[in-house]
Coordinates of C-alpha atoms in Angstrom, one line a residue:
E1 CA 38.8 105.1 -22.7
Q2 CA 35.8 106.0 -20.5
Q3 CA 36.0 109.7 -21.6
Q4 CA 36.7 110.9 -18.0
T5 CA 39.0 113.8 -17.3
V6 CA 39.7 116.1 -14.4
P7 CA 38.8 119.7 -15.2
L8 CA 41.9 121.3 -13.7
V9 CA 45.1 120.0 -12.2
S10 CA 47.2 122.4 -10.0
I11 CA 50.9 121.6 -10.3
Y12 CA 53.1 123.6 -7.8
G13 CA 56.5 123.6 -6.3
R14 CA 59.6 125.7 -6.0
S15 CA 61.4 127.0 -9.1
G16 CA 63.8 124.5 -10.8
T17 CA 62.0 121.3 -9.5
G18 CA 61.1 120.1 -13.1
K19 CA 57.4 121.1 -13.2
S20 CA 57.3 122.5 -16.7
T21 CA 59.9 120.1 -18.1
L22 CA 57.9 117.0 -16.9
V23 CA 54.6 118.4 -18.2
R24 CA 56.1 118.9 -21.7
Y25 CA 57.8 115.5 -21.6
V26 CA 54.7 113.5 -20.6
C27 CA 52.3 115.3 -22.9
N28 CA 54.7 115.0 -25.9
Y29 CA 55.3 111.3 -25.1
F30 CA 51.6 110.4 -25.9
P31 CA 50.8 110.9 -29.6
E32 CA 47.0 111.2 -28.9
I33 CA 47.6 114.4 -26.7
K34 CA 47.7 117.9 -28.1
L35 CA 49.7 120.2 -25.8
C36 CA 49.0 123.9 -25.8
F37 CA 51.7 125.3 -23.5
V38 CA 51.9 129.0 -22.6
N39 CA 54.0 130.9 -20.1
L40 CA 51.9 133.6 -18.5
R41 CA 54.9 135.7 -17.6
K42 CA 55.0 136.7 -21.2
A43 CA 51.4 138.0 -21.0
K44 CA 51.1 139.5 -17.4
T45 CA 47.4 140.3 -18.0
V46 CA 44.3 138.3 -18.4
F47 CA 43.7 139.5 -21.9
G48 CA 47.4 139.0 -22.8
T49 CA 46.9 135.4 -21.7
I50 CA 44.0 134.9 -24.1
N51 CA 46.1 136.1 -27.0
L52 CA 49.0 133.9 -26.0
I53 CA 46.7 130.9 -26.1
L54 CA 45.3 131.9 -29.4
N55 CA 48.8 132.4 -30.9
E56 CA 49.9 129.0 -29.6
L57 CA 46.9 127.4 -31.3
G58 CA 47.8 129.1 -34.6
Q59 CA 45.3 132.0 -34.4
P60 CA 45.8 135.8 -34.6
S61 CA 45.5 138.0 -31.6
I62 CA 42.4 140.1 -31.0
A63 CA 42.1 143.6 -29.7
S64 CA 41.2 144.1 -26.0
A65 CA 38.2 146.2 -27.0
Q66 CA 36.7 143.0 -28.5
G67 CA 36.3 141.6 -25.0
M68 CA 37.1 138.4 -23.0
N69 CA 33.9 136.6 -24.1
L70 CA 34.9 136.8 -27.8
G71 CA 38.4 135.7 -26.9
M72 CA 37.2 132.6 -25.1
E73 CA 34.9 131.8 -28.0
K74 CA 37.8 132.0 -30.4
I75 CA 39.9 129.7 -28.1
R76 CA 37.1 127.2 -28.0
E77 CA 36.8 127.2 -31.8
A78 CA 40.5 126.9 -32.3
I79 CA 40.7 123.9 -29.9
L80 CA 37.9 122.1 -31.8
N81 CA 39.6 122.8 -35.1
V82 CA 43.1 121.7 -34.1
T83 CA 42.0 118.5 -32.3
T84 CA 39.9 117.5 -35.3
L85 CA 42.6 118.3 -37.9
E86 CA 45.4 116.6 -36.0
R87 CA 43.1 113.8 -34.8
K88 CA 44.0 114.2 -31.1
K89 CA 41.9 112.6 -28.4
L90 CA 42.8 115.0 -25.6
L91 CA 44.0 118.7 -25.5
I92 CA 45.9 119.9 -22.5
L93 CA 46.1 123.6 -21.9
A94 CA 49.1 124.2 -19.7
L95 CA 49.3 127.6 -18.0
D96 CA 52.9 128.0 -16.8
E97 CA 53.7 130.6 -14.1
F98 CA 49.9 130.8 -13.5
D99 CA 50.2 133.0 -10.4
V100 CA 51.4 136.0 -12.6
I101 CA 47.9 136.9 -13.9
F102 CA 46.6 137.4 -10.3
Y103 CA 48.6 140.6 -10.3
D104 CA 46.3 142.0 -13.0
K105 CA 44.0 144.1 -11.0
R106 CA 42.3 145.7 -14.0
G107 CA 41.3 142.4 -15.4
N108 CA 39.4 139.7 -13.6
P109 CA 41.6 136.6 -13.1
S110 CA 39.0 134.8 -11.0
D111 CA 36.4 135.2 -13.8
F112 CA 39.0 134.0 -16.4
V113 CA 39.6 130.8 -14.5
Y114 CA 35.9 130.2 -14.3
K115 CA 35.5 130.7 -18.0
I116 CA 38.2 128.3 -19.0
V117 CA 36.8 125.6 -16.7
E118 CA 33.3 126.3 -18.2
M119 CA 34.9 126.1 -21.7
Q120 CA 36.3 122.7 -20.8
A121 CA 32.8 121.4 -20.0
E122 CA 31.4 122.9 -23.3
L123 CA 34.1 121.2 -25.3
K124 CA 33.3 117.8 -23.6
S125 CA 29.7 118.2 -24.6
K126 CA 30.9 118.5 -28.2
G127 CA 33.0 115.3 -27.9
C128 CA 36.3 117.1 -27.4
L129 CA 38.2 116.2 -24.2
A130 CA 40.3 118.9 -22.7
M131 CA 42.2 119.4 -19.4
I132 CA 43.7 122.5 -17.8
F133 CA 47.1 122.3 -16.0
T134 CA 48.1 125.3 -13.9
I135 CA 51.8 125.4 -13.1
S136 CA 53.2 127.8 -10.4
N137 CA 55.4 128.2 -7.4
N138 CA 52.3 128.7 -5.2
V139 CA 49.4 126.4 -4.3
L140 CA 46.1 127.3 -6.1
S141 CA 44.2 127.7 -2.9
D142 CA 46.3 130.8 -2.0
Y143 CA 44.8 132.7 -5.0
D144 CA 41.8 135.1 -4.9
L145 CA 39.3 132.7 -6.4
D146 CA 35.6 132.8 -5.5
D147 CA 33.6 129.8 -4.2
R148 CA 31.9 129.0 -7.5
I149 CA 35.3 128.2 -9.0
R150 CA 36.7 126.3 -6.0
S151 CA 33.7 124.0 -6.1
R152 CA 34.1 123.4 -9.8
I153 CA 37.9 122.7 -10.0
G154 CA 38.0 120.3 -7.0
N155 CA 41.3 119.5 -5.3
S156 CA 43.5 117.8 -7.9
E157 CA 47.0 118.9 -7.0
I158 CA 50.5 117.7 -7.6
F159 CA 53.4 119.0 -5.5
F160 CA 57.0 118.9 -6.7
K161 CA 59.4 118.7 -3.8
P162 CA 62.8 120.5 -4.1
Y163 CA 65.6 118.2 -5.2
T164 CA 67.6 116.5 -2.5
K165 CA 71.4 116.9 -2.4
K166 CA 71.8 113.4 -3.7
E167 CA 69.4 114.0 -6.6
T168 CA 71.1 117.3 -7.5
L169 CA 74.5 115.6 -7.5
K170 CA 73.2 112.8 -9.8
I171 CA 71.9 115.5 -12.3
L172 CA 75.3 117.3 -12.2
Q173 CA 77.1 114.0 -12.8
Q174 CA 75.0 113.3 -15.9
R175 CA 75.3 116.8 -17.3
S176 CA 79.1 117.0 -16.7
D177 CA 79.7 113.7 -18.5
E178 CA 77.7 114.9 -21.5
V179 CA 79.2 118.4 -21.7
F180 CA 82.8 118.0 -20.7
G181 CA 83.4 114.5 -22.0
K182 CA 85.6 113.7 -19.0
K183 CA 85.3 113.1 -15.3
I184 CA 85.1 116.2 -13.2
D185 CA 86.5 116.1 -9.7
A186 CA 83.8 114.6 -7.5
K187 CA 84.5 117.2 -4.8
V188 CA 83.6 120.0 -7.3
L189 CA 80.3 118.4 -8.2
E190 CA 79.5 117.8 -4.5
R191 CA 80.2 121.4 -3.6
C192 CA 77.9 122.6 -6.4
A193 CA 75.2 120.2 -5.3
N194 CA 75.6 121.2 -1.6
I195 CA 75.4 125.0 -2.4
S196 CA 72.2 124.4 -4.5
Y197 CA 70.7 122.2 -1.8
L198 CA 71.3 124.6 1.1
E199 CA 70.1 127.7 -0.8
H200 CA 67.2 126.6 -2.9
G201 CA 67.0 123.0 -4.1
D202 CA 66.9 124.4 -7.7
A203 CA 68.6 122.0 -10.2
R204 CA 68.9 124.8 -12.9
R205 CA 70.9 126.9 -10.6
A206 CA 73.2 124.0 -9.7
V207 CA 73.9 123.4 -13.4
D208 CA 74.5 127.2 -13.9
L209 CA 76.9 127.1 -11.0
L210 CA 78.9 124.3 -12.6
R211 CA 78.8 126.1 -16.0
V212 CA 80.1 129.4 -14.6
S213 CA 82.8 127.5 -12.6
A214 CA 84.0 125.9 -15.8
E215 CA 84.1 129.3 -17.6
I216 CA 86.2 130.8 -14.8
A217 CA 88.6 127.8 -14.9
A218 CA 88.8 128.0 -18.7
K219 CA 89.9 131.7 -18.5
E220 CA 92.7 130.7 -16.1
E221 CA 93.5 127.6 -18.2
E222 CA 93.1 125.3 -15.2
E223 CA 91.0 122.3 -14.2
I224 CA 87.8 123.2 -12.2
T225 CA 88.5 123.4 -8.5
I226 CA 86.6 124.3 -5.3
E227 CA 88.0 127.8 -5.5
H228 CA 86.4 128.2 -9.0
V229 CA 83.0 127.1 -7.5
K230 CA 83.3 129.7 -4.7
A231 CA 84.1 132.4 -7.2
A232 CA 81.2 131.3 -9.5
S233 CA 78.8 131.4 -6.6
K234 CA 79.7 135.0 -5.8
Q235 CA 79.5 136.0 -9.4
I236 CA 76.0 134.4 -10.0
Q237 CA 74.6 136.0 -6.9
K238 CA 75.9 139.4 -7.9
D239 CA 74.7 139.1 -11.5
R240 CA 71.2 138.0 -10.5
V241 CA 70.6 140.9 -8.1
E242 CA 71.9 143.4 -10.6
E243 CA 69.7 141.9 -13.4
V244 CA 66.6 142.0 -11.3
M245 CA 67.2 145.6 -10.0
S246 CA 67.9 146.9 -13.5
S247 CA 64.5 145.6 -14.7
L248 CA 62.5 147.2 -11.8
S249 CA 60.3 150.3 -12.3
Y250 CA 61.2 153.6 -10.7
H251 CA 58.7 153.1 -7.8
S252 CA 60.0 149.6 -7.1
R253 CA 63.6 150.7 -7.0
L254 CA 62.6 153.5 -4.7
I255 CA 60.9 151.0 -2.4
C256 CA 64.1 149.0 -2.2
L257 CA 66.1 152.1 -1.4
V258 CA 63.6 153.0 1.4
L259 CA 63.6 149.5 2.9
A260 CA 67.4 149.3 2.7
S261 CA 67.8 152.7 4.4
K262 CA 65.4 151.7 7.2
M263 CA 67.1 148.3 7.8
F264 CA 70.7 149.5 7.7
G265 CA 70.1 153.0 9.0
L266 CA 67.9 152.1 11.9
D267 CA 69.4 148.7 12.3
E268 CA 65.9 147.1 12.6
K269 CA 65.0 144.0 10.6
W270 CA 61.3 144.1 10.1
H271 CA 59.2 147.1 8.9
S272 CA 55.4 147.4 8.3
T273 CA 53.9 148.4 5.0
M274 CA 52.7 151.7 6.4
S275 CA 56.1 152.7 7.8
I276 CA 57.7 151.9 4.4
F277 CA 54.9 153.8 2.6
E278 CA 55.3 156.9 4.7
K279 CA 59.1 157.0 4.1
Y280 CA 58.5 156.3 0.4
K281 CA 56.3 159.5 0.2
E282 CA 59.2 161.5 1.7
Y283 CA 61.7 160.2 -0.8
I284 CA 59.7 160.4 -4.0
Q285 CA 60.1 163.4 -6.3
S286 CA 57.0 162.8 -8.4
E287 CA 53.4 161.7 -7.8
P288 CA 53.4 158.7 -5.4
V289 CA 51.3 155.6 -6.0
G290 CA 48.3 154.9 -3.7
Y291 CA 48.6 152.7 -0.7
R292 CA 46.9 149.7 -2.3
R293 CA 49.1 149.8 -5.3
F294 CA 52.1 150.3 -3.0
S295 CA 51.1 147.0 -1.2
E296 CA 51.0 145.2 -4.6
L297 CA 54.5 146.5 -5.5
L298 CA 55.8 145.1 -2.2
K299 CA 54.3 141.7 -3.0
D300 CA 55.8 141.9 -6.5
L301 CA 59.2 142.6 -5.0
E302 CA 58.8 139.6 -2.7
N303 CA 58.3 137.4 -5.7
T304 CA 61.6 138.5 -7.1
G305 CA 63.3 137.3 -3.9
L306 CA 64.8 140.8 -3.2
I307 CA 62.7 141.2 -0.1
I308 CA 60.9 138.8 2.3
S309 CA 57.8 139.2 4.4
D310 CA 56.5 137.8 7.7
T311 CA 52.8 137.8 8.7
R312 CA 52.4 138.4 12.4
S313 CA 49.4 138.6 14.8
K314 CA 48.7 142.0 16.2
G315 CA 46.1 140.7 18.7
Q316 CA 42.7 142.4 18.3
K317 CA 44.1 144.3 15.3
G318 CA 44.3 141.0 13.4
Y319 CA 47.3 140.1 11.2
S320 CA 49.7 142.3 9.3
S321 CA 52.8 141.7 7.1
E322 CA 56.2 143.1 7.8
F323 CA 59.1 143.2 5.3
Q324 CA 62.9 143.1 5.2

């Protein structure tokens, strides 16, 4: 009522903790709010993000040669038009998987964030209230944002904790009652919840585990048992790794091969970026990528969950990351 809004709210937490679902639910619950929700994984670049937002607002894409400034101007015009036509008091621009655009080294993600925050202030001066929600698995302060942006966006953060075992079990009980129309053995649901809790606290994966268990049981024309859950857990893990590996680029697959050969061949767990890079150059049969790009590919692989890193102190040499 007092026309006060926070410019940017950072929502973060592990995958499957309900971040995107709750943002959609809350925004759609209030009729005076217009939600523009985009998943940046579909864009991958700063300019792709601009076109995603334009499309969600009912506008055509623009060519990258037309520049970011024109894109931001068109977004501003589209927001003004849609809030006026639909008589909305507040527009929320939700940027899901926000961290993805920070891998766009050709664009300027930091400048893009600055421009959308500036646009929010311009809209307010024209009587249009807007807020920006960033949703990601990482806290905003970890990103490469310059000081002018940090001072503008403040520190409005919402952290989604992973589901507890009890919460996951309650979700599974609700879903199983809806889907199966009969009571599932409590021990089966407890095993699904326990596996999910110990591995990741991801409610989506817990539901997937129950679904695959049911599919395996149905093929055997049996009721779901603990053995079906064990088989489903192995199947899901296998399918997930194969799916991720099949989608990787040639260079990323080669990095996985190098790291696996070093780990299992040398029987050493942790390996520096440089040692992996040197072995990669020996393996590759075409032009290798540069060291900086190689480091980016390692971080991309870490985001898939195929590899993990550990940053360690090297004394006077500072800190460095090692991978396995």
